[in-house]
Structure formats: structure tokens, C-alpha cells
Amino acid sequence: MNYVSVDKDFFATMGIRLLEGQENLEAIQDSTKENQFVISEGTVRSIGWSNREAVSNKIRIRHGDMQFGPVIGVASDIHFQSLHFPVGPLVFEFTPGDYEYMLIKIQTEQLKETISYVESAWKEIAGDIPFSYSFLDKEYDRLYRNEELISKLFGMFSLIAVSISMAGLFALAAFTMASRVKEIGIRKVLGATEGNIYRLLAQSFLTLMGFSYLLALPAGYYFQQYLLSSFAYHAESTWFIYALAGCVNFLVATVVLLYQISKVNNQSPVESLRYE
């Protein structure tokens, strides 16, 4: 099991809720030599105890003197690793002599002055031991740096791909309309309405859009699931996301097509047929 050495103020500082043993925790003395432990809900489940039953038992871990000590409390499960991993069992041990880090909750309004004060207090207590610090939120940010980079790259390439595809659709629609100007003029002379012209010209484009959407759908679903599978906890995919993406694509394509078709549709048949 994972373990971390703490003192009794750790839980309040980190906002970890104790389910059992709050009074036992407050009674701890730093001078106590006996091993004492608070275990997480995940640890309780792994052993097969109930929360109340756990507080009346003793355990030992492969750390320190490996002597048995009482379980004095049960804490709620916390994420002590990145979200790539599920919440596992965790043991908090009270060994004041083995502390390696000091956790300080500070206000950020006067950050520079606060750090200077902490450093001066450190020098008074620790003497020549070098003072170094880091921020917990920055440490957590590093856990997801690769995902943030991938997200930015996907966003950038998606924007480029959409821009290129829309420019291509615009150019293709313009070329198609220009090549069918006389056909449209003849149809209008023969009694075709503007609605007939819109349906005729948009049908082929929207059919191609539908086929492309059906081809892209399984590929998009596969890559999304592949990226999400690296996290133990992630949002579930729903059909609404894919339906929304398809609707947005069709909407943008329809706007482009309507613009090009309206330009041709608004021309007088006389203008389009004058050289025939």
C-alpha cells in the first residue's frame, strides 16, 4: 500500500475529511514513540473491515521499524496520484522524526512577502539547511502537461483542417455554380422556382457531407476513446457530442452553399443565356 508520513495538522491543511477517529487524532502528541496510523477508505475496503472496525485494530507497514501500531482513524479517499490512476489504498503514518516536507497554506495576495517571511523563519529553525519551495498546484499541473500540449495541438490542427475544408467547399461550390449558370437559367425559364434550384444544387453537396460524416464518425470515436483510456476517471462519450458535431458541420456547409447558390439564383435568365 502507499504511505505518507504526516502530523495531526495534515488533514486540516489539505482539507481531508476524517470519517472515524477525529478525537484520537487531536490527542496525538509529537513525542509519542508508538506507531499510529490513519488509513483511507480504500485501505479499509482492501482489508475487508468496516470503518468502525478498523479503528479497533492494529497494522504494520513495510516502513520504519515495521512494528504494529493502532489504527486511530479512517480518512476519506483522496487522489494522491494523477487521474491516470484509480484511487488506491493509502496509509498515513505518524513518525515526526521522518518528516521531509513542510506543507504551508498561504494567502496569495502578498505572495512575495509571505515567502520571504517563511524563508526567514526557516533559517531560524533549520540553520544552514537550504530553503527550497514549490507550489502544489504547479506540481499537479506538471502531471497533465502532456495532455495540455496534446489538447493545444489537436485544437490548432482542427482549426487548420476546418479552415482548409471550408475554403475548399467554398471554392468547389463557386466552381460548380459557375459551370451550371446556363443550366440554372434554362430551368428558371422552364418554370423552376428558387426552392427547386436550391434543392437541386445543395443535394449533391449535402449528400457528400453525409458520407464524409459517416466515414469520420468511427475514426473520431476510436481516437477519442484511445485518448480517454489513459485516464482512470474521464467523461463518458455520448451520442449528443457526435450529433452536435455533425449538425455544426452541416450548418456551416449549408451557409456556404446558400451564399453561392443565391448569387447564381439571383441572376436573370437573360444574363445567363444571352450568349447561347
PDB file of C-alpha atoms in Angstrom:
ATOM      1  CA  MET A   1       0.000   0.000   0.000  1.00  0.00           C
ATOM      2  CA  ASN A   2       1.048   3.601  -0.463  1.00  0.00           C
ATOM      3  CA  TYR A   3       2.008   5.502   2.659  1.00  0.00           C
ATOM      4  CA  VAL A   4       2.884   9.057   3.683  1.00  0.00           C
ATOM      5  CA  SER A   5       4.301  10.394   6.941  1.00  0.00           C
ATOM      6  CA  VAL A   6       2.196  13.189   8.425  1.00  0.00           C
ATOM      7  CA  ASP A   7       1.386  15.039  11.603  1.00  0.00           C
ATOM      8  CA  LYS A   8      -2.072  15.674  13.020  1.00  0.00           C
ATOM      9  CA  ASP A   9      -2.447  19.049  11.244  1.00  0.00           C
ATOM     10  CA  PHE A  10      -2.009  17.471   7.810  1.00  0.00           C
ATOM     11  CA  PHE A  11      -5.686  16.617   7.375  1.00  0.00           C
ATOM     12  CA  ALA A  12      -6.958  20.117   8.176  1.00  0.00           C
ATOM     13  CA  THR A  13      -4.302  21.729   5.973  1.00  0.00           C
ATOM     14  CA  MET A  14      -5.116  19.526   2.982  1.00  0.00           C
ATOM     15  CA  GLY A  15      -8.869  19.503   3.556  1.00  0.00           C
ATOM     16  CA  ILE A  16      -9.092  15.728   4.042  1.00  0.00           C
ATOM     17  CA  ARG A  17     -12.224  14.582   5.869  1.00  0.00           C
ATOM     18  CA  LEU A  18     -11.912  12.097   8.708  1.00  0.00           C
ATOM     19  CA  LEU A  19     -14.734   9.558   8.859  1.00  0.00           C
ATOM     20  CA  GLU A  20     -13.612   7.989  12.122  1.00  0.00           C
ATOM     21  CA  GLY A  21     -11.216   8.936  14.907  1.00  0.00           C
ATOM     22  CA  GLN A  22     -11.219  12.732  14.995  1.00  0.00           C
ATOM     23  CA  GLU A  23     -10.805  12.723  18.775  1.00  0.00           C
ATOM     24  CA  ASN A  24      -7.918  10.224  18.542  1.00  0.00           C
ATOM     25  CA  LEU A  25      -6.172  12.476  16.054  1.00  0.00           C
ATOM     26  CA  GLU A  26      -6.455  15.543  18.284  1.00  0.00           C
ATOM     27  CA  ALA A  27      -4.967  13.574  21.196  1.00  0.00           C
ATOM     28  CA  ILE A  28      -1.734  12.707  19.333  1.00  0.00           C
ATOM     29  CA  GLN A  29       1.467  14.083  20.886  1.00  0.00           C
ATOM     30  CA  ASP A  30       4.565  14.666  18.760  1.00  0.00           C
ATOM     31  CA  SER A  31       6.602  12.970  21.463  1.00  0.00           C
ATOM     32  CA  THR A  32       4.672   9.715  21.064  1.00  0.00           C
ATOM     33  CA  LYS A  33       7.003   6.883  20.027  1.00  0.00           C
ATOM     34  CA  GLU A  34       4.329   4.301  19.243  1.00  0.00           C
ATOM     35  CA  ASN A  35       3.446   3.796  15.589  1.00  0.00           C
ATOM     36  CA  GLN A  36      -0.017   5.172  14.888  1.00  0.00           C
ATOM     37  CA  PHE A  37      -1.915   5.145  11.606  1.00  0.00           C
ATOM     38  CA  VAL A  38      -4.867   6.692   9.834  1.00  0.00           C
ATOM     39  CA  ILE A  39      -5.989   4.638   6.866  1.00  0.00           C
ATOM     40  CA  SER A  40      -8.112   5.577   3.874  1.00  0.00           C
ATOM     41  CA  GLU A  41     -11.471   4.132   2.897  1.00  0.00           C
ATOM     42  CA  GLY A  42      -9.716   2.268   0.073  1.00  0.00           C
ATOM     43  CA  THR A  43      -7.441   0.590   2.621  1.00  0.00           C
ATOM     44  CA  VAL A  44     -10.425  -0.389   4.755  1.00  0.00           C
ATOM     45  CA  ARG A  45     -12.117  -1.963   1.737  1.00  0.00           C
ATOM     46  CA  SER A  46      -8.943  -3.771   0.688  1.00  0.00           C
ATOM     47  CA  ILE A  47      -8.578  -5.371   4.119  1.00  0.00           C
ATOM     48  CA  GLY A  48     -12.282  -6.137   4.446  1.00  0.00           C
ATOM     49  CA  TRP A  49     -13.054  -4.112   7.559  1.00  0.00           C
ATOM     50  CA  SER A  50     -15.791  -1.608   8.290  1.00  0.00           C
ATOM     51  CA  ASN A  51     -14.753   1.954   9.213  1.00  0.00           C
ATOM     52  CA  ARG A  52     -15.650   1.430  12.879  1.00  0.00           C
ATOM     53  CA  GLU A  53     -14.000  -1.974  12.978  1.00  0.00           C
ATOM     54  CA  ALA A  54     -10.756  -0.552  11.560  1.00  0.00           C
ATOM     55  CA  VAL A  55     -10.250   1.834  14.492  1.00  0.00           C
ATOM     56  CA  SER A  56     -10.133  -1.087  16.933  1.00  0.00           C
ATOM     57  CA  ASN A  57      -7.335  -2.927  15.074  1.00  0.00           C
ATOM     58  CA  LYS A  58      -3.572  -2.707  14.639  1.00  0.00           C
ATOM     59  CA  ILE A  59      -1.482  -2.817  11.474  1.00  0.00           C
ATOM     60  CA  ARG A  60       2.116  -2.522  10.415  1.00  0.00           C
ATOM     61  CA  ILE A  61       3.651  -1.437   7.117  1.00  0.00           C
ATOM     62  CA  ARG A  62       6.958  -2.144   5.421  1.00  0.00           C
ATOM     63  CA  HIS A  63       8.483   1.142   6.515  1.00  0.00           C
ATOM     64  CA  GLY A  64      10.346   2.464   9.533  1.00  0.00           C
ATOM     65  CA  ASP A  65      10.646  -0.024  12.399  1.00  0.00           C
ATOM     66  CA  MET A  66       7.811  -2.178  10.939  1.00  0.00           C
ATOM     67  CA  GLN A  67       6.227  -2.507  14.379  1.00  0.00           C
ATOM     68  CA  PHE A  68       2.482  -2.929  14.881  1.00  0.00           C
ATOM     69  CA  GLY A  69       0.560   0.187  15.797  1.00  0.00           C
ATOM     70  CA  PRO A  70      -3.098   1.105  16.325  1.00  0.00           C
ATOM     71  CA  VAL A  71      -5.329   2.453  13.591  1.00  0.00           C
ATOM     72  CA  ILE A  72      -6.604   5.661  15.137  1.00  0.00           C
ATOM     73  CA  GLY A  73      -8.769   6.928  12.294  1.00  0.00           C
ATOM     74  CA  VAL A  74     -10.243   6.445   8.832  1.00  0.00           C
ATOM     75  CA  ALA A  75      -9.972   9.191   6.209  1.00  0.00           C
ATOM     76  CA  SER A  76     -11.991   9.673   3.042  1.00  0.00           C
ATOM     77  CA  ASP A  77     -10.336   8.581  -0.209  1.00  0.00           C
ATOM     78  CA  ILE A  78      -8.214  11.204  -1.944  1.00  0.00           C
ATOM     79  CA  HIS A  79      -6.415  11.437  -5.284  1.00  0.00           C
ATOM     80  CA  PHE A  80      -2.755  11.230  -4.294  1.00  0.00           C
ATOM     81  CA  GLN A  81      -1.690  10.442  -7.868  1.00  0.00           C
ATOM     82  CA  SER A  82      -2.751  11.861 -11.206  1.00  0.00           C
ATOM     83  CA  LEU A  83      -6.139  10.947 -12.638  1.00  0.00           C
ATOM     84  CA  HIS A  84      -4.395   8.442 -14.883  1.00  0.00           C
ATOM     85  CA  PHE A  85      -4.599   6.104 -11.895  1.00  0.00           C
ATOM     86  CA  PRO A  86      -7.605   4.994  -9.835  1.00  0.00           C
ATOM     87  CA  VAL A  87      -7.734   5.925  -6.152  1.00  0.00           C
ATOM     88  CA  GLY A  88      -5.793   3.255  -4.285  1.00  0.00           C
ATOM     89  CA  PRO A  89      -5.292   2.329  -0.634  1.00  0.00           C
ATOM     90  CA  LEU A  90      -3.300   4.828   1.403  1.00  0.00           C
ATOM     91  CA  VAL A  91      -1.849   4.752   4.922  1.00  0.00           C
ATOM     92  CA  PHE A  92      -0.994   7.903   6.896  1.00  0.00           C
ATOM     93  CA  GLU A  93       1.671   7.196   9.487  1.00  0.00           C
ATOM     94  CA  PHE A  94       2.700   9.439  12.371  1.00  0.00           C
ATOM     95  CA  THR A  95       6.505   9.474  12.568  1.00  0.00           C
ATOM     96  CA  PRO A  96       7.600  13.034  13.487  1.00  0.00           C
ATOM     97  CA  GLY A  97      11.285  12.207  13.102  1.00  0.00           C
ATOM     98  CA  ASP A  98      10.870  11.233   9.438  1.00  0.00           C
ATOM     99  CA  TYR A  99       9.288  14.395   8.081  1.00  0.00           C
ATOM    100  CA  GLU A 100      10.823  15.619   4.835  1.00  0.00           C
ATOM    101  CA  TYR A 101       8.419  18.330   3.710  1.00  0.00           C
ATOM    102  CA  MET A 102       6.506  21.167   5.324  1.00  0.00           C
ATOM    103  CA  LEU A 103       3.093  21.999   3.874  1.00  0.00           C
ATOM    104  CA  ILE A 104       2.008  25.616   4.315  1.00  0.00           C
ATOM    105  CA  LYS A 105      -1.356  27.008   3.248  1.00  0.00           C
ATOM    106  CA  ILE A 106      -0.903  30.678   2.370  1.00  0.00           C
ATOM    107  CA  GLN A 107      -2.845  33.637   1.029  1.00  0.00           C
ATOM    108  CA  THR A 108      -1.749  34.719  -2.448  1.00  0.00           C
ATOM    109  CA  GLU A 109      -2.395  38.456  -2.137  1.00  0.00           C
ATOM    110  CA  GLN A 110       1.113  39.191  -0.795  1.00  0.00           C
ATOM    111  CA  LEU A 111       2.922  36.161  -2.092  1.00  0.00           C
ATOM    112  CA  LYS A 112       6.431  37.614  -2.266  1.00  0.00           C
ATOM    113  CA  GLU A 113       6.314  38.960   1.293  1.00  0.00           C
ATOM    114  CA  THR A 114       4.868  35.677   2.583  1.00  0.00           C
ATOM    115  CA  ILE A 115       7.641  33.607   1.003  1.00  0.00           C
ATOM    116  CA  SER A 116      10.274  35.955   2.459  1.00  0.00           C
ATOM    117  CA  TYR A 117       8.743  35.547   5.917  1.00  0.00           C
ATOM    118  CA  VAL A 118       8.664  31.747   5.612  1.00  0.00           C
ATOM    119  CA  GLU A 119      12.280  31.720   4.455  1.00  0.00           C
ATOM    120  CA  SER A 120      13.442  33.820   7.412  1.00  0.00           C
ATOM    121  CA  ALA A 121      11.536  31.560   9.827  1.00  0.00           C
ATOM    122  CA  TRP A 122      13.090  28.516   8.133  1.00  0.00           C
ATOM    123  CA  LYS A 123      16.608  29.840   8.611  1.00  0.00           C
ATOM    124  CA  GLU A 124      15.982  30.424  12.294  1.00  0.00           C
ATOM    125  CA  ILE A 125      14.810  26.835  12.780  1.00  0.00           C
ATOM    126  CA  ALA A 126      16.783  24.836  10.197  1.00  0.00           C
ATOM    127  CA  GLY A 127      20.058  26.772  10.240  1.00  0.00           C
ATOM    128  CA  ASP A 128      22.218  26.003   7.203  1.00  0.00           C
ATOM    129  CA  ILE A 129      19.802  23.574   5.567  1.00  0.00           C
ATOM    130  CA  PRO A 130      18.956  25.205   2.199  1.00  0.00           C
ATOM    131  CA  PHE A 131      15.471  26.640   1.811  1.00  0.00           C
ATOM    132  CA  SER A 132      13.648  25.468  -1.320  1.00  0.00           C
ATOM    133  CA  TYR A 133       9.953  25.504  -2.079  1.00  0.00           C
ATOM    134  CA  SER A 134       7.395  24.644  -4.728  1.00  0.00           C
ATOM    135  CA  PHE A 135       3.678  25.230  -5.198  1.00  0.00           C
ATOM    136  CA  LEU A 136       1.346  22.267  -5.015  1.00  0.00           C
ATOM    137  CA  ASP A 137      -0.879  23.492  -7.853  1.00  0.00           C
ATOM    138  CA  LYS A 138       2.182  23.753 -10.108  1.00  0.00           C
ATOM    139  CA  GLU A 139       3.181  20.204  -9.172  1.00  0.00           C
ATOM    140  CA  TYR A 140      -0.248  18.970 -10.218  1.00  0.00           C
ATOM    141  CA  ASP A 141      -0.054  20.969 -13.444  1.00  0.00           C
ATOM    142  CA  ARG A 142       3.081  19.041 -14.385  1.00  0.00           C
ATOM    143  CA  LEU A 143       1.129  15.780 -14.136  1.00  0.00           C
ATOM    144  CA  TYR A 144      -1.057  16.854 -17.077  1.00  0.00           C
ATOM    145  CA  ARG A 145       1.454  18.820 -19.145  1.00  0.00           C
ATOM    146  CA  ASN A 146       1.482  16.248 -21.947  1.00  0.00           C
ATOM    147  CA  GLU A 147      -2.320  16.225 -22.113  1.00  0.00           C
ATOM    148  CA  GLU A 148      -2.426  20.028 -22.248  1.00  0.00           C
ATOM    149  CA  LEU A 149       0.110  20.015 -25.096  1.00  0.00           C
ATOM    150  CA  ILE A 150      -1.856  17.365 -26.993  1.00  0.00           C
ATOM    151  CA  SER A 151      -5.055  19.335 -26.451  1.00  0.00           C
ATOM    152  CA  LYS A 152      -3.498  22.517 -27.841  1.00  0.00           C
ATOM    153  CA  LEU A 153      -2.071  20.661 -30.845  1.00  0.00           C
ATOM    154  CA  PHE A 154      -5.406  18.996 -31.566  1.00  0.00           C
ATOM    155  CA  GLY A 155      -7.175  22.340 -31.291  1.00  0.00           C
ATOM    156  CA  MET A 156      -4.697  24.046 -33.606  1.00  0.00           C
ATOM    157  CA  PHE A 157      -4.737  21.306 -36.252  1.00  0.00           C
ATOM    158  CA  SER A 158      -8.529  21.032 -36.022  1.00  0.00           C
ATOM    159  CA  LEU A 159      -8.855  24.760 -36.696  1.00  0.00           C
ATOM    160  CA  ILE A 160      -6.492  24.480 -39.654  1.00  0.00           C
ATOM    161  CA  ALA A 161      -8.333  21.436 -41.016  1.00  0.00           C
ATOM    162  CA  VAL A 162     -11.741  23.098 -40.689  1.00  0.00           C
ATOM    163  CA  SER A 163     -10.462  26.298 -42.321  1.00  0.00           C
ATOM    164  CA  ILE A 164      -8.984  24.377 -45.253  1.00  0.00           C
ATOM    165  CA  SER A 165     -12.097  22.252 -45.691  1.00  0.00           C
ATOM    166  CA  MET A 166     -14.383  25.305 -45.604  1.00  0.00           C
ATOM    167  CA  ALA A 167     -12.174  27.132 -48.117  1.00  0.00           C
ATOM    168  CA  GLY A 168     -12.240  24.049 -50.340  1.00  0.00           C
ATOM    169  CA  LEU A 169     -16.003  23.767 -50.027  1.00  0.00           C
ATOM    170  CA  PHE A 170     -16.397  27.459 -50.856  1.00  0.00           C
ATOM    171  CA  ALA A 171     -14.170  27.166 -53.941  1.00  0.00           C
ATOM    172  CA  LEU A 172     -15.826  23.933 -55.115  1.00  0.00           C
ATOM    173  CA  ALA A 173     -19.289  25.424 -54.678  1.00  0.00           C
ATOM    174  CA  ALA A 174     -18.237  28.556 -56.595  1.00  0.00           C
ATOM    175  CA  PHE A 175     -16.789  26.470 -59.452  1.00  0.00           C
ATOM    176  CA  THR A 176     -19.855  24.230 -59.624  1.00  0.00           C
ATOM    177  CA  MET A 177     -22.247  27.166 -59.655  1.00  0.00           C
ATOM    178  CA  ALA A 178     -20.245  28.915 -62.384  1.00  0.00           C
ATOM    179  CA  SER A 179     -20.302  25.795 -64.556  1.00  0.00           C
ATOM    180  CA  ARG A 180     -24.074  25.407 -64.173  1.00  0.00           C
ATOM    181  CA  VAL A 181     -25.143  29.005 -64.714  1.00  0.00           C
ATOM    182  CA  LYS A 182     -26.733  28.305 -68.102  1.00  0.00           C
ATOM    183  CA  GLU A 183     -28.439  25.138 -66.800  1.00  0.00           C
ATOM    184  CA  ILE A 184     -29.962  27.169 -63.984  1.00  0.00           C
ATOM    185  CA  GLY A 185     -31.086  29.828 -66.437  1.00  0.00           C
ATOM    186  CA  ILE A 186     -32.825  27.244 -68.632  1.00  0.00           C
ATOM    187  CA  ARG A 187     -34.532  25.655 -65.620  1.00  0.00           C
ATOM    188  CA  LYS A 188     -35.809  29.033 -64.461  1.00  0.00           C
ATOM    189  CA  VAL A 189     -37.136  29.813 -67.943  1.00  0.00           C
ATOM    190  CA  LEU A 190     -38.946  26.479 -67.897  1.00  0.00           C
ATOM    191  CA  GLY A 191     -40.623  27.342 -64.623  1.00  0.00           C
ATOM    192  CA  ALA A 192     -38.275  26.105 -61.863  1.00  0.00           C
ATOM    193  CA  THR A 193     -38.692  28.022 -58.608  1.00  0.00           C
ATOM    194  CA  GLU A 194     -35.862  29.273 -56.399  1.00  0.00           C
ATOM    195  CA  GLY A 195     -36.653  26.470 -53.962  1.00  0.00           C
ATOM    196  CA  ASN A 196     -36.249  23.898 -56.748  1.00  0.00           C
ATOM    197  CA  ILE A 197     -32.875  25.389 -57.662  1.00  0.00           C
ATOM    198  CA  TYR A 198     -31.702  25.361 -54.031  1.00  0.00           C
ATOM    199  CA  ARG A 199     -32.665  21.704 -53.561  1.00  0.00           C
ATOM    200  CA  LEU A 200     -31.095  20.675 -56.885  1.00  0.00           C
ATOM    201  CA  LEU A 201     -27.724  22.289 -56.231  1.00  0.00           C
ATOM    202  CA  ALA A 202     -27.471  21.612 -52.490  1.00  0.00           C
ATOM    203  CA  GLN A 203     -28.492  17.954 -52.655  1.00  0.00           C
ATOM    204  CA  SER A 204     -25.237  16.642 -54.130  1.00  0.00           C
ATOM    205  CA  PHE A 205     -23.070  18.625 -51.721  1.00  0.00           C
ATOM    206  CA  LEU A 206     -25.020  17.659 -48.629  1.00  0.00           C
ATOM    207  CA  THR A 207     -25.027  14.008 -49.724  1.00  0.00           C
ATOM    208  CA  LEU A 208     -21.221  14.090 -49.887  1.00  0.00           C
ATOM    209  CA  MET A 209     -21.153  15.776 -46.489  1.00  0.00           C
ATOM    210  CA  GLY A 210     -23.287  12.979 -45.100  1.00  0.00           C
ATOM    211  CA  PHE A 211     -20.971  10.272 -46.450  1.00  0.00           C
ATOM    212  CA  SER A 212     -17.891  12.066 -45.113  1.00  0.00           C
ATOM    213  CA  TYR A 213     -19.534  12.378 -41.694  1.00  0.00           C
ATOM    214  CA  LEU A 214     -20.317   8.667 -41.599  1.00  0.00           C
ATOM    215  CA  LEU A 215     -16.706   7.868 -42.531  1.00  0.00           C
ATOM    216  CA  ALA A 216     -15.263  10.253 -39.923  1.00  0.00           C
ATOM    217  CA  LEU A 217     -17.580   9.165 -37.109  1.00  0.00           C
ATOM    218  CA  PRO A 218     -15.946   5.796 -36.244  1.00  0.00           C
ATOM    219  CA  ALA A 219     -12.449   7.263 -36.592  1.00  0.00           C
ATOM    220  CA  GLY A 220     -13.300  10.163 -34.275  1.00  0.00           C
ATOM    221  CA  TYR A 221     -14.889   7.818 -31.752  1.00  0.00           C
ATOM    222  CA  TYR A 222     -11.869   5.493 -31.795  1.00  0.00           C
ATOM    223  CA  PHE A 223      -9.290   8.263 -31.217  1.00  0.00           C
ATOM    224  CA  GLN A 224     -11.395   9.862 -28.506  1.00  0.00           C
ATOM    225  CA  GLN A 225     -11.682   6.579 -26.646  1.00  0.00           C
ATOM    226  CA  TYR A 226      -7.947   5.968 -27.113  1.00  0.00           C
ATOM    227  CA  LEU A 227      -7.066   9.315 -25.500  1.00  0.00           C
ATOM    228  CA  LEU A 228      -9.581   8.958 -22.677  1.00  0.00           C
ATOM    229  CA  SER A 229      -8.466   5.406 -21.883  1.00  0.00           C
ATOM    230  CA  SER A 230      -5.237   6.753 -20.359  1.00  0.00           C
ATOM    231  CA  PHE A 231      -7.303   8.238 -17.503  1.00  0.00           C
ATOM    232  CA  ALA A 232      -8.917   6.161 -14.792  1.00  0.00           C
ATOM    233  CA  TYR A 233     -11.577   8.869 -14.457  1.00  0.00           C
ATOM    234  CA  HIS A 234     -12.965  10.621 -17.500  1.00  0.00           C
ATOM    235  CA  ALA A 235     -16.177  11.896 -19.038  1.00  0.00           C
ATOM    236  CA  GLU A 236     -18.271   9.342 -20.871  1.00  0.00           C
ATOM    237  CA  SER A 237     -18.896   9.770 -24.583  1.00  0.00           C
ATOM    238  CA  THR A 238     -22.497  10.389 -25.579  1.00  0.00           C
ATOM    239  CA  TRP A 239     -24.237  10.392 -28.930  1.00  0.00           C
ATOM    240  CA  PHE A 240     -25.129  14.051 -28.382  1.00  0.00           C
ATOM    241  CA  ILE A 241     -21.499  15.169 -28.892  1.00  0.00           C
ATOM    242  CA  TYR A 242     -21.253  13.444 -32.258  1.00  0.00           C
ATOM    243  CA  ALA A 243     -24.708  14.610 -33.316  1.00  0.00           C
ATOM    244  CA  LEU A 244     -23.805  18.187 -32.384  1.00  0.00           C
ATOM    245  CA  ALA A 245     -20.558  17.992 -34.382  1.00  0.00           C
ATOM    246  CA  GLY A 246     -22.466  16.711 -37.411  1.00  0.00           C
ATOM    247  CA  CYS A 247     -25.126  19.425 -37.110  1.00  0.00           C
ATOM    248  CA  VAL A 248     -22.488  22.163 -36.880  1.00  0.00           C
ATOM    249  CA  ASN A 249     -20.721  20.802 -39.982  1.00  0.00           C
ATOM    250  CA  PHE A 250     -23.960  20.652 -41.943  1.00  0.00           C
ATOM    251  CA  LEU A 251     -24.935  24.138 -40.779  1.00  0.00           C
ATOM    252  CA  VAL A 252     -21.637  25.691 -41.884  1.00  0.00           C
ATOM    253  CA  ALA A 253     -21.756  23.846 -45.207  1.00  0.00           C
ATOM    254  CA  THR A 254     -25.353  24.939 -45.769  1.00  0.00           C
ATOM    255  CA  VAL A 255     -24.471  28.595 -45.147  1.00  0.00           C
ATOM    256  CA  VAL A 256     -21.598  28.394 -47.661  1.00  0.00           C
ATOM    257  CA  LEU A 257     -23.805  26.685 -50.244  1.00  0.00           C
ATOM    258  CA  LEU A 258     -26.698  29.103 -49.774  1.00  0.00           C
ATOM    259  CA  TYR A 259     -24.364  32.028 -50.313  1.00  0.00           C
ATOM    260  CA  GLN A 260     -23.011  30.619 -53.577  1.00  0.00           C
ATOM    261  CA  ILE A 261     -26.395  29.386 -54.817  1.00  0.00           C
ATOM    262  CA  SER A 262     -28.086  32.703 -54.056  1.00  0.00           C
ATOM    263  CA  LYS A 263     -25.540  34.523 -56.219  1.00  0.00           C
ATOM    264  CA  VAL A 264     -26.449  32.322 -59.189  1.00  0.00           C
ATOM    265  CA  ASN A 265     -30.126  32.162 -58.342  1.00  0.00           C
ATOM    266  CA  ASN A 266     -30.462  35.933 -58.259  1.00  0.00           C
ATOM    267  CA  GLN A 267     -29.117  36.333 -61.804  1.00  0.00           C
ATOM    268  CA  SER A 268     -31.642  36.978 -64.537  1.00  0.00           C
ATOM    269  CA  PRO A 269     -32.052  34.068 -67.001  1.00  0.00           C
ATOM    270  CA  VAL A 270     -31.465  36.599 -69.762  1.00  0.00           C
ATOM    271  CA  GLU A 271     -27.995  37.355 -68.393  1.00  0.00           C
ATOM    272  CA  SER A 272     -27.025  33.666 -68.203  1.00  0.00           C
ATOM    273  CA  LEU A 273     -28.426  32.747 -71.640  1.00  0.00           C
ATOM    274  CA  ARG A 274     -27.599  35.828 -73.680  1.00  0.00           C
ATOM    275  CA  TYR A 275     -24.656  34.136 -75.492  1.00  0.00           C
ATOM    276  CA  GLU A 276     -26.457  30.882 -76.250  1.00  0.00           C
TER     277      GLU A 276
END
